Coordinates of C-alpha atoms in Angstrom, one line a residue:
X117 CA -40.4 6.0 23.0
X118 CA -40.5 3.4 25.7
X119 CA -39.9 -0.3 26.0
X120 CA -42.4 -2.8 27.5
X121 CA -42.1 -3.3 31.2
X122 CA -41.0 -6.7 32.7
X123 CA -43.6 -9.0 34.1
X124 CA -42.6 -8.9 37.7
X125 CA -40.5 -7.2 40.4
X126 CA -38.6 -10.5 40.7
X127 CA -37.4 -10.2 37.2
X128 CA -36.4 -6.6 37.9
X129 CA -34.3 -7.7 40.9
X130 CA -32.7 -10.5 39.0
X131 CA -31.7 -8.3 36.1
X132 CA -30.4 -5.6 38.5
X133 CA -28.3 -8.2 40.3
X134 CA -26.7 -9.4 37.1
X135 CA -26.0 -5.8 36.0
X136 CA -24.2 -5.1 39.3
X137 CA -21.7 -7.8 38.6
X138 CA -21.1 -7.4 34.9
X139 CA -21.2 -4.9 32.2
X140 CA -24.3 -4.8 30.0
X141 CA -24.0 -7.0 26.9
X142 CA -24.2 -5.7 23.4
X143 CA -27.8 -7.1 23.2
X144 CA -28.9 -5.3 26.4
X145 CA -27.4 -2.1 25.2
X146 CA -29.3 -2.3 22.0
X147 CA -32.5 -3.0 23.9
X148 CA -32.2 0.1 26.0
X149 CA -30.5 2.5 23.5
X150 CA -32.7 5.4 22.5
X151 CA -31.4 6.5 19.2
X152 CA -30.3 3.2 17.6
X153 CA -33.7 1.8 16.8
X154 CA -32.3 -1.7 16.0
X155 CA -35.2 -3.9 14.9
X156 CA -33.4 -7.1 15.6
X157 CA -32.8 -8.1 19.3
X158 CA -29.1 -8.7 18.8
X159 CA -26.3 -8.1 16.4
X160 CA -25.6 -10.5 13.6
X161 CA -22.8 -12.9 14.0
X162 CA -20.7 -10.9 11.5
X163 CA -20.9 -7.8 13.7
X164 CA -20.6 -9.6 16.9
X165 CA -17.4 -11.2 15.8
X166 CA -15.8 -7.8 15.3
X167 CA -13.6 -6.4 18.0
X168 CA -14.0 -3.0 19.6
X169 CA -11.7 -0.3 18.5
X170 CA -9.5 -0.6 21.6
X171 CA -9.0 -4.3 21.2
X172 CA -7.8 -3.9 17.6
X173 CA -4.8 -1.8 18.5
X174 CA -4.0 -3.5 21.8
X175 CA -3.9 -7.0 20.4
X176 CA -1.2 -6.2 17.8
X177 CA 2.4 -5.9 18.8
X178 CA 4.0 -2.5 18.9
X179 CA 6.4 -1.6 16.1
X180 CA 9.8 0.0 16.1
X181 CA 10.4 3.6 15.1
X182 CA 12.1 2.5 11.9
X183 CA 9.1 0.5 10.8
X184 CA 6.9 3.4 11.9
X185 CA 8.7 6.0 9.8
X186 CA 8.7 3.5 6.9
X187 CA 4.9 3.1 7.2
X188 CA 4.3 6.8 7.4
X189 CA 6.5 7.7 4.4
X190 CA 5.1 4.9 2.2
X191 CA 1.5 5.4 3.2
X192 CA 1.9 9.2 2.7
X193 CA 3.1 8.7 -0.9
X194 CA 0.3 6.2 -1.7
X195 CA -2.4 8.5 -0.3
X196 CA -0.9 11.4 -2.3
X197 CA -1.0 9.4 -5.5
X198 CA -4.5 8.1 -4.8
X199 CA -5.9 11.6 -4.1
X200 CA -4.0 13.3 -7.0
X201 CA -5.6 10.8 -9.4
X202 CA -8.9 12.4 -8.6
X203 CA -8.0 16.0 -9.2
X204 CA -5.3 15.9 -12.0
X205 CA -8.1 15.4 -14.6
X206 CA -9.5 18.8 -13.8
X207 CA -6.6 20.5 -15.5
X208 CA -5.7 17.9 -18.1
X209 CA -9.0 16.5 -19.4
X210 CA -9.1 18.9 -22.3
X211 CA -5.9 17.8 -23.9
X212 CA -6.7 14.1 -23.1
X213 CA -10.1 14.5 -24.7
X214 CA -8.6 16.1 -27.8
X215 CA -5.9 13.4 -28.1
X216 CA -8.4 10.5 -27.7
X217 CA -11.2 12.3 -29.6
X218 CA -13.5 11.8 -26.6
X219 CA -14.9 15.2 -25.8
X220 CA -18.5 14.0 -25.0
X221 CA -17.1 11.2 -22.8
X222 CA -14.7 13.5 -20.8
X223 CA -16.8 13.4 -17.6
X224 CA -16.1 9.6 -17.4
X225 CA -12.3 10.2 -17.1
X226 CA -12.9 10.8 -13.4
X227 CA -16.1 8.9 -12.9
X228 CA -14.6 5.6 -14.1
X229 CA -11.9 5.9 -11.4
X230 CA -14.3 6.9 -8.6
X231 CA -16.9 4.3 -9.5
X232 CA -14.3 1.6 -9.1
X233 CA -13.0 3.1 -5.9
X234 CA -16.3 3.4 -4.2
X235 CA -17.6 0.0 -5.4
X236 CA -14.6 -2.0 -4.3
X237 CA -13.8 -0.2 -1.0
X238 CA -16.1 -2.4 1.1
X239 CA -14.6 -5.5 -0.4
X240 CA -11.1 -4.3 0.2
X241 CA -11.8 -3.6 3.8
X242 CA -13.3 -7.0 4.2
X243 CA -10.3 -8.7 2.6
X244 CA -7.9 -7.0 5.0
X245 CA -9.6 -9.0 7.8
X246 CA -9.5 -12.3 5.9
X247 CA -5.9 -12.1 4.8
X248 CA -3.8 -9.3 6.4
X249 CA -3.6 -5.5 5.9
X250 CA 0.0 -6.0 4.7
X251 CA -0.9 -8.3 1.9
X252 CA -4.1 -6.4 1.0
X253 CA -2.1 -3.2 0.7
X254 CA 0.6 -4.7 -1.5
X255 CA -2.0 -6.2 -3.9
X256 CA -3.7 -2.8 -4.0
X257 CA -0.4 -1.1 -5.0
X258 CA 0.0 -3.6 -7.8
X259 CA -3.4 -2.7 -9.2
X260 CA -2.6 1.0 -8.8
X261 CA 0.7 0.5 -10.7
X262 CA -0.9 -1.5 -13.5
X263 CA -3.6 1.0 -13.9
X264 CA -1.1 3.8 -14.4
X265 CA 0.7 1.9 -17.1
X266 CA -2.6 1.0 -19.0
X267 CA -3.8 4.6 -18.8
X268 CA -0.5 6.2 -19.8
X269 CA -0.1 4.0 -22.9
X270 CA -3.8 3.8 -23.8
X271 CA -4.3 4.0 -27.6
X272 CA -8.0 4.6 -27.4
X273 CA -10.8 5.8 -25.0
X274 CA -11.8 2.3 -24.1
X275 CA -8.3 1.3 -23.0
X276 CA -7.9 4.6 -21.2
X277 CA -11.1 4.0 -19.2
X278 CA -10.0 0.5 -18.5
X279 CA -6.8 1.8 -17.0
X280 CA -8.8 4.3 -14.8
X281 CA -10.9 1.4 -13.5
X282 CA -7.9 -0.7 -12.6
X283 CA -6.3 2.3 -10.9
X284 CA -9.6 2.8 -9.0
X285 CA -9.6 -0.7 -7.8
X286 CA -6.1 -0.2 -6.4
X287 CA -7.0 3.1 -4.8
X288 CA -10.0 1.5 -3.0
X289 CA -7.6 -0.8 -1.2
X290 CA -5.1 1.9 -0.4
X291 CA -7.8 4.1 1.3
X292 CA -9.6 1.3 3.1
X293 CA -6.5 -0.3 4.5
X294 CA -4.9 3.1 5.4
X295 CA -7.8 3.8 7.7
X296 CA -7.4 0.3 9.3
X297 CA -3.7 0.8 9.8
X298 CA -4.2 4.2 11.5
X299 CA -6.8 2.6 13.9
X300 CA -4.6 -0.4 14.6
X301 CA -1.2 1.2 15.1
X302 CA -2.1 4.5 16.8
X303 CA -2.7 4.7 20.6
X304 CA -6.3 5.8 21.5
X305 CA -5.3 9.2 22.8
X306 CA -3.6 10.1 19.5
X307 CA -6.0 8.3 17.1
X308 CA -7.9 11.5 16.3
X309 CA -4.7 13.4 15.5
X310 CA -3.4 10.7 13.2
X311 CA -6.8 10.5 11.5
X312 CA -6.7 14.2 10.9
X313 CA -3.2 13.9 9.5
X314 CA -4.4 11.2 7.1
X315 CA -7.2 13.4 6.0
X316 CA -4.8 16.3 5.5
X317 CA -2.5 14.1 3.4
X318 CA -5.5 13.2 1.2
X319 CA -6.5 16.9 0.7
X320 CA -2.9 17.8 -0.1
X321 CA -3.0 15.2 -2.8
X322 CA -6.3 16.6 -4.2
X323 CA -4.9 20.2 -4.1
X324 CA -1.5 19.8 -5.5
X325 CA -2.4 17.0 -7.9
X326 CA -4.3 19.5 -10.0
X327 CA -1.5 22.1 -9.8
X328 CA 1.3 19.7 -10.6
X329 CA -0.6 18.2 -13.5
X330 CA -1.4 21.6 -15.0
X331 CA 2.3 22.6 -14.7
X332 CA 3.8 19.4 -15.9
X333 CA 1.5 18.4 -18.7
X334 CA 2.9 21.0 -21.2
X335 CA 6.4 19.8 -20.4
X336 CA 6.2 16.0 -20.3
X337 CA 2.7 15.3 -21.8
X338 CA -0.4 13.9 -20.2
X339 CA 0.7 10.2 -20.7
X340 CA 3.8 10.6 -18.5
X341 CA 1.6 11.9 -15.7
X342 CA 0.0 8.5 -15.4
X343 CA 2.8 6.0 -16.1
X344 CA 5.2 7.8 -13.8
X345 CA 2.9 6.7 -11.0
X346 CA 3.9 3.1 -11.6
X347 CA 7.4 3.1 -10.1
X348 CA 6.3 5.4 -7.3
X349 CA 3.4 3.1 -6.4
X350 CA 5.7 0.0 -6.5
X351 CA 8.3 1.8 -4.3
X352 CA 5.6 2.7 -1.7
X353 CA 4.2 -0.8 -1.9
X354 CA 7.5 -2.4 -1.3
X355 CA 8.2 0.0 1.6
X356 CA 4.9 -1.0 3.3
X357 CA 5.6 -4.7 2.7
X358 CA 8.9 -4.4 4.5
X359 CA 7.6 -2.0 7.2
X360 CA 4.3 -3.6 8.3
X361 CA 5.0 -6.6 10.6
X362 CA 3.9 -9.9 9.0
X363 CA 2.0 -10.7 12.2
X364 CA -0.1 -7.6 12.1
X365 CA -3.8 -8.6 11.6
X366 CA -7.2 -7.0 11.8
X367 CA -8.1 -9.4 14.7
X368 CA -11.6 -10.0 13.4
X369 CA -11.1 -13.7 13.6
X370 CA -9.8 -16.2 16.1
X371 CA -6.3 -17.5 16.0
X372 CA -7.5 -20.8 14.6
X373 CA -9.2 -19.0 11.8
X374 CA -6.2 -16.8 11.1
X375 CA -4.0 -20.0 10.9
X376 CA -6.4 -21.6 8.4
X377 CA -5.2 -22.0 4.8
X378 CA -5.5 -18.9 2.6
X379 CA -7.9 -20.6 0.2
X380 CA -10.1 -21.6 3.0
X381 CA -10.3 -18.1 4.3
X382 CA -10.9 -16.6 0.9
X383 CA -13.7 -19.1 0.3
X384 CA -15.7 -17.4 3.1
X385 CA -15.9 -14.0 1.2
X386 CA -19.4 -13.0 0.1
X387 CA -18.5 -12.7 -3.5
X388 CA -22.1 -12.6 -4.7
X389 CA -22.9 -9.8 -2.3
X390 CA -19.8 -7.9 -3.5
X391 CA -20.8 -8.4 -7.2
X392 CA -24.4 -7.2 -6.6
X393 CA -23.1 -4.1 -4.7
X394 CA -20.7 -3.2 -7.6
X395 CA -23.4 -3.8 -10.2
X396 CA -26.1 -1.8 -8.4
X397 CA -23.7 1.1 -7.9
X398 CA -22.4 1.1 -11.5
X399 CA -25.9 0.8 -12.9
X400 CA -27.2 3.7 -10.9
X401 CA -24.2 5.9 -11.9
X402 CA -24.5 5.0 -15.5
X403 CA -28.0 6.3 -15.6
X404 CA -27.3 9.5 -13.7
X405 CA -24.1 10.5 -15.4
X406 CA -25.1 10.4 -19.0
X407 CA -25.9 13.7 -20.9
X408 CA -29.6 12.6 -20.8
X409 CA -30.8 10.7 -17.8
X410 CA -31.2 7.0 -18.6
X411 CA -34.0 5.5 -16.5
X412 CA -33.6 1.9 -17.3
X413 CA -30.3 1.4 -15.5
X414 CA -31.5 3.6 -12.6
X415 CA -34.7 1.5 -12.1
X416 CA -32.7 -1.7 -12.5
X417 CA -30.4 -0.6 -9.8
X418 CA -33.0 0.5 -7.3
X419 CA -35.7 -2.1 -7.9
X420 CA -33.7 -5.2 -8.8
X421 CA -30.0 -5.2 -8.0
X422 CA -30.0 -3.4 -4.7
X423 CA -32.8 -5.4 -3.2
X424 CA -31.0 -8.6 -4.3
X425 CA -27.9 -7.2 -2.6
X426 CA -29.9 -6.6 0.6
X427 CA -31.4 -10.1 0.5
X428 CA -28.0 -11.7 0.0
X429 CA -26.5 -9.7 2.9
X430 CA -29.4 -10.3 5.3
X431 CA -30.6 -13.8 4.6
X432 CA -28.0 -15.8 2.5
X433 CA -24.5 -15.2 3.9
X434 CA -23.3 -15.4 7.5
X435 CA -20.5 -12.9 7.0
X436 CA -21.8 -10.1 4.7
X437 CA -19.8 -7.4 3.1
X438 CA -21.7 -4.6 4.9
X439 CA -23.4 -5.8 8.1
X440 CA -27.0 -4.6 7.6
X441 CA -27.7 -4.7 11.3
X442 CA -25.3 -1.9 11.9
X443 CA -27.3 0.3 9.5
X444 CA -30.5 -0.5 11.4
X445 CA -29.2 2.0 13.9
X446 CA -30.9 5.3 13.2
X447 CA -27.9 7.3 14.3
X448 CA -25.4 5.4 12.2
X449 CA -27.7 5.2 9.2
X450 CA -28.5 8.9 9.1
X451 CA -24.9 9.9 9.9
X452 CA -23.7 8.0 6.8
X453 CA -26.5 9.4 4.6
X454 CA -25.8 13.0 5.7
X455 CA -22.1 12.5 5.1
X456 CA -22.9 11.1 1.6
X457 CA -25.0 14.2 0.6
X458 CA -22.7 16.7 2.3
X459 CA -19.6 15.4 0.6
X460 CA -21.4 15.2 -2.8
X461 CA -21.8 19.0 -2.5
X462 CA -18.2 19.3 -1.4
X463 CA -16.9 17.3 -4.3
X464 CA -18.8 19.5 -6.8
X465 CA -16.6 22.4 -5.5
X466 CA -13.4 20.3 -5.9
X467 CA -14.2 19.1 -9.4
X468 CA -15.6 22.2 -10.9
X469 CA -13.9 25.3 -9.5
X470 CA -10.7 24.6 -11.6
X471 CA -13.0 24.2 -14.7
X472 CA -14.6 27.5 -13.8
X473 CA -11.2 29.2 -13.4
X474 CA -10.1 27.8 -16.8
X475 CA -13.2 28.4 -18.9
X476 CA -14.7 31.5 -17.4
X477 CA -11.7 33.3 -15.9
X478 CA -9.3 32.3 -18.6
X479 CA -6.6 31.0 -16.2
X480 CA -3.9 28.7 -17.5
X481 CA -4.1 25.0 -16.5
X482 CA -1.5 25.3 -13.7
X483 CA -3.1 28.5 -12.3
X484 CA -6.6 27.0 -12.6
X485 CA -5.5 24.0 -10.5
X486 CA -4.1 26.3 -7.8
X487 CA -7.6 27.4 -7.0
X488 CA -7.9 24.2 -5.0
X489 CA -5.1 25.2 -2.7
X490 CA -7.1 27.6 -0.6
X491 CA -10.1 25.3 -0.3
X492 CA -8.0 22.3 0.7
X493 CA -5.9 24.5 3.0
X494 CA -9.2 25.5 4.7
X495 CA -10.2 21.9 4.9
X496 CA -7.0 21.0 6.8
X497 CA -7.3 24.0 9.1
X498 CA -11.0 23.3 9.8
X499 CA -10.3 19.6 10.7
X500 CA -7.2 20.2 12.8
X501 CA -8.7 23.3 14.6
X502 CA -12.0 21.6 15.5
X503 CA -10.2 18.5 16.7
X504 CA -7.3 20.2 18.5
X505 CA -9.3 23.1 20.1
X506 CA -12.9 22.0 20.5
X507 CA -13.2 18.2 20.4
X508 CA -11.4 17.3 23.5
X509 CA -13.8 14.9 25.1
X510 CA -16.0 11.9 24.2
X511 CA -19.7 12.6 24.0
X512 CA -22.5 14.2 21.9
X513 CA -21.6 16.8 19.3
X514 CA -25.2 17.2 18.1
X515 CA -25.4 21.0 18.3
X516 CA -21.9 21.5 16.7
X517 CA -22.9 19.2 13.8
X518 CA -26.1 21.2 13.1
X519 CA -24.3 24.6 13.3
X520 CA -21.6 23.5 10.9
X521 CA -24.1 21.8 8.6
X522 CA -26.1 25.1 8.5
X523 CA -23.0 27.1 7.6
X524 CA -21.9 24.8 4.7
X525 CA -24.8 25.7 2.3
X526 CA -24.1 29.4 2.9
X527 CA -20.5 28.9 1.6
X528 CA -21.6 27.1 -1.5
X529 CA -24.4 29.6 -2.3
X530 CA -21.8 32.4 -1.9
X531 CA -19.5 30.6 -4.2
X532 CA -22.3 30.2 -6.8
X533 CA -23.1 33.9 -6.7
X534 CA -19.4 34.8 -7.2
X535 CA -18.9 32.3 -10.0
X536 CA -18.7 34.7 -12.9
X537 CA -16.1 36.6 -14.9
X538 CA -16.5 39.9 -13.0
X539 CA -16.1 38.9 -9.3
X540 CA -12.9 39.8 -7.6
X541 CA -10.4 36.9 -7.4
X542 CA -9.9 37.5 -3.7
X543 CA -13.6 37.0 -3.1
X544 CA -13.6 33.7 -4.9
X545 CA -10.5 32.5 -2.9
X546 CA -12.2 33.5 0.3
X547 CA -15.4 31.6 -0.6
X548 CA -13.4 28.5 -1.4
X549 CA -11.4 28.7 1.8
X550 CA -14.5 29.1 3.9
X551 CA -16.1 26.1 2.2
X552 CA -13.1 24.0 2.8
X553 CA -12.8 25.0 6.5
X554 CA -16.4 24.2 7.2
X555 CA -16.2 20.9 5.4
X556 CA -13.1 19.8 7.4
X557 CA -14.7 20.7 10.7
X558 CA -18.0 19.0 9.7
X559 CA -16.3 15.6 9.0
X560 CA -14.6 15.7 12.4
X561 CA -17.7 16.5 14.3
X562 CA -19.8 13.9 12.6
X563 CA -17.2 11.2 13.2
X564 CA -17.0 11.9 16.9
X565 CA -20.8 12.2 17.2
X566 CA -21.5 8.9 15.5
X567 CA -19.0 7.2 17.8
X568 CA -21.1 8.6 20.7
X569 CA -24.3 7.2 19.2
X570 CA -23.2 3.6 19.0
X571 CA -21.9 1.0 21.5
X572 CA -18.1 0.5 21.6
X573 CA -18.4 -3.0 20.2
X574 CA -19.5 -1.7 16.7
X575 CA -17.5 1.6 16.5
X576 CA -14.8 0.0 14.4
X577 CA -17.2 -1.1 11.6
X578 CA -19.3 2.1 11.8
X579 CA -16.1 4.1 11.3
X580 CA -15.2 2.0 8.3
X581 CA -18.7 2.5 6.9
X582 CA -18.4 6.3 7.3
X583 CA -15.2 6.2 5.3
X584 CA -17.0 4.1 2.6
X585 CA -19.8 6.5 2.3
X586 CA -17.3 9.3 1.9
X587 CA -15.9 7.4 -1.0
X588 CA -19.4 7.0 -2.4
X589 CA -19.8 10.7 -2.2
X590 CA -16.9 11.3 -4.6
X591 CA -18.4 8.9 -7.1
X592 CA -22.0 10.2 -6.9
X593 CA -20.7 13.8 -6.8
X594 CA -18.7 13.3 -10.0
X595 CA -21.4 11.3 -11.8
X596 CA -24.5 13.2 -10.8
X597 CA -22.8 16.6 -10.7
X598 CA -21.2 15.9 -14.1
X599 CA -24.5 14.9 -15.5
X600 CA -26.1 18.2 -14.3
X601 CA -23.2 20.2 -15.5
X602 CA -23.1 18.7 -19.0
X603 CA -26.8 18.9 -19.5
X604 CA -27.0 22.6 -18.6
X605 CA -23.8 23.4 -20.5
X606 CA -25.1 21.7 -23.7
X607 CA -28.5 23.4 -23.4
X608 CA -27.0 26.9 -23.1
X609 CA -24.5 26.3 -25.9
X610 CA -27.1 25.1 -28.3
X611 CA -29.5 27.9 -27.4
X612 CA -26.9 30.7 -27.5
X613 CA -25.3 29.6 -30.8
X614 CA -28.7 29.2 -32.4
X615 CA -29.8 32.7 -31.3
X616 CA -26.7 34.3 -32.6
X617 CA -26.4 32.2 -35.7
X618 CA -22.9 31.0 -35.0
X619 CA -21.2 27.8 -33.9
X620 CA -21.8 24.2 -35.0
X621 CA -22.1 20.7 -33.6
X622 CA -18.4 20.1 -33.7
X623 CA -17.7 23.2 -31.7
X624 CA -20.3 22.3 -29.1
X625 CA -18.9 18.8 -28.9
X626 CA -15.4 20.3 -28.3
X627 CA -16.5 22.8 -25.7
X628 CA -18.3 20.0 -23.7
X629 CA -15.0 18.2 -23.2
X630 CA -12.4 20.9 -23.1
X631 CA -12.9 24.0 -20.9
X632 CA -9.6 25.5 -22.2
X633 CA -11.2 25.6 -25.7
X634 CA -13.3 28.6 -24.6
X635 CA -10.2 30.8 -24.5
X636 CA -9.3 29.8 -28.1
X637 CA -12.5 31.5 -29.3
X638 CA -13.3 35.1 -30.0
X639 CA -16.2 37.5 -30.5
X640 CA -19.7 36.2 -30.0
X641 CA -18.7 32.6 -29.9
X642 CA -16.5 33.2 -26.9
X643 CA -19.2 35.3 -25.1
X644 CA -21.7 32.5 -25.6
X645 CA -19.3 29.8 -24.3
X646 CA -18.4 31.9 -21.2
X647 CA -22.0 32.5 -20.4
X648 CA -22.8 28.8 -20.9
X649 CA -20.0 27.7 -18.6
X650 CA -21.1 30.3 -16.0
X651 CA -24.7 29.1 -16.1
X652 CA -23.6 25.4 -15.8
X653 CA -21.3 26.1 -12.8
X654 CA -23.8 28.3 -11.0
X655 CA -26.6 25.7 -11.5
X656 CA -24.4 23.0 -10.1
X657 CA -23.4 25.0 -7.0
X658 CA -27.0 26.1 -6.4
X659 CA -28.1 22.4 -6.6
X660 CA -25.3 21.6 -4.1
X661 CA -26.8 24.3 -1.8
X662 CA -30.2 22.7 -1.9
X663 CA -28.7 19.2 -1.2
X664 CA -26.7 20.6 1.7
X665 CA -29.8 22.1 3.3
X666 CA -31.5 18.7 3.0
X667 CA -28.6 17.0 4.7
X668 CA -29.0 19.4 7.6
X669 CA -32.3 17.9 8.4
X670 CA -31.0 14.4 7.8
X671 CA -28.2 15.0 10.3
X672 CA -30.7 16.5 12.8
X673 CA -32.5 13.1 12.7
X674 CA -29.5 11.3 14.3
X675 CA -30.3 12.6 17.7
X676 CA -28.0 13.4 20.6
X677 CA -28.5 10.7 23.2
X678 CA -26.1 7.8 23.1
X679 CA -26.2 4.3 24.5
X680 CA -27.5 4.0 28.1
X681 CA -24.9 3.7 30.8
X682 CA -24.9 1.1 33.6
X683 CA -26.1 3.7 36.1
X684 CA -29.0 4.8 33.8
X685 CA -29.9 1.2 33.2
X686 CA -30.1 0.4 37.0
X687 CA -32.0 3.6 37.7
X688 CA -34.5 2.9 34.9
X689 CA -35.1 -0.7 36.0
X690 CA -36.1 0.4 39.5
X691 CA -39.1 2.2 38.1
X692 CA -41.5 -0.8 38.0
X693 CA -44.3 0.8 36.0
X694 CA -42.0 2.1 33.3
X695 CA -38.6 0.6 33.3
X696 CA -37.3 2.8 30.6
X697 CA -38.7 5.9 28.7
X698 CA -37.2 8.2 26.2
X699 CA -37.4 11.8 27.3
X700 CA -36.3 13.2 23.9

């Protein structure tokens, strides 16, 4: 790949002279970057207005130790609540489905929460720039608190799902603004450490949320598990409101813009783009997550809503929700896509290993939830070890990414083979631990590699997009994985009961929504149910294996060569016949 030569040696000398006295501009870096393939000659005004990562943290005043501990404690509590809301349904969905008579709709208990979280996350991140992270976080805690109340006192399935959606909207703001706060308030040398701690807090919430829910549900009931989050969320929100300095801003605007009236700043939000993004995501997930794939909403999303969203972002709004020009970089685009598919496979492990433990192995709800402890412990170990021992420099991590991406499908395939009633428990624990360790390391390597692939001026927005795609992965993993799981489970239940002349539609309906119902059966009915759950779990894990292998090739497409340096630029421009060529 090579760029066209300049017309004369005089132009070469003039450009060289300008480069000796100043750093290359964002535009020139894009022109000579080998792996970013940006089709437009310069960044859009929305991206160009964003600061570099270093400027974000340096422009904000330092905070006292008291405020710092207040932020850490409050943010840690919110991250735990946000993450536990994802996993607590794995050990309580059976009793909730029975209470609300919603066995066939049980997969939507988690999907409704994650759809809202992933759809609103880009909007929440954008609002934190327009207002302040402090206000955006407090509003998010209000939504999280209100969602807990609605869910805890829901008299019907519709109200329950409404509460889950409201909670998801709040959780989107918590996660998005938490990442922004870490980047803003941490010094550059410790930013990776604090990011790892944030990820560790999230995985602790996922692990112990399921365990705590399984242990507490028989004692206090499932409703209390939700409404008790309301006072905790408000307490954490108040703590952040008091701890975060009112002057702390995201620095994406000038001082004159920051001092503009609130309504004037809110008027600049791309609401139509946000709405189209939400509608396209929800429509796609609705079609994929139903027991039988619905093609109408899928086609509507892909061919109508998403193209309208792209048109709105590219042509009709000066400050889009997602700067499309950033995704025109091959390295950034493929890194986000590989993370999406990779984490979809990872979420299938997080969602369905407790269900496997309950339905196939016969573990109690609390014990079934504890199967997430080794995999999330491995996740924390993998992330901290890769960051603390190996990733100690800036630069390309291309080979490390490919090695770790190649190991990940091996762990899922091994978990699929061991997902039966006869395999030793220790083998299952070892498989889940290895899966978590590889996943934790992979996210660390991909993050540092994509930062190498892009210019510093856009690293902040690329990092935010990477977090957004991780959020999408949970949604897609729950919806698509849930659809695969339910379809295979239903098929095997219907076939097995028909062949043995047992069971009925009501029993099948109950088994689809309550894994613990398997252990209430006996004889042939229990054997059929266990075999059906085993087949569904294994099919899901083997599908995750195939997806992970595909993501290995996607990640390979990101390349390893980052933006050209000043020295490389000067050296390339001295070659008159070919000012720049790509040797890769």
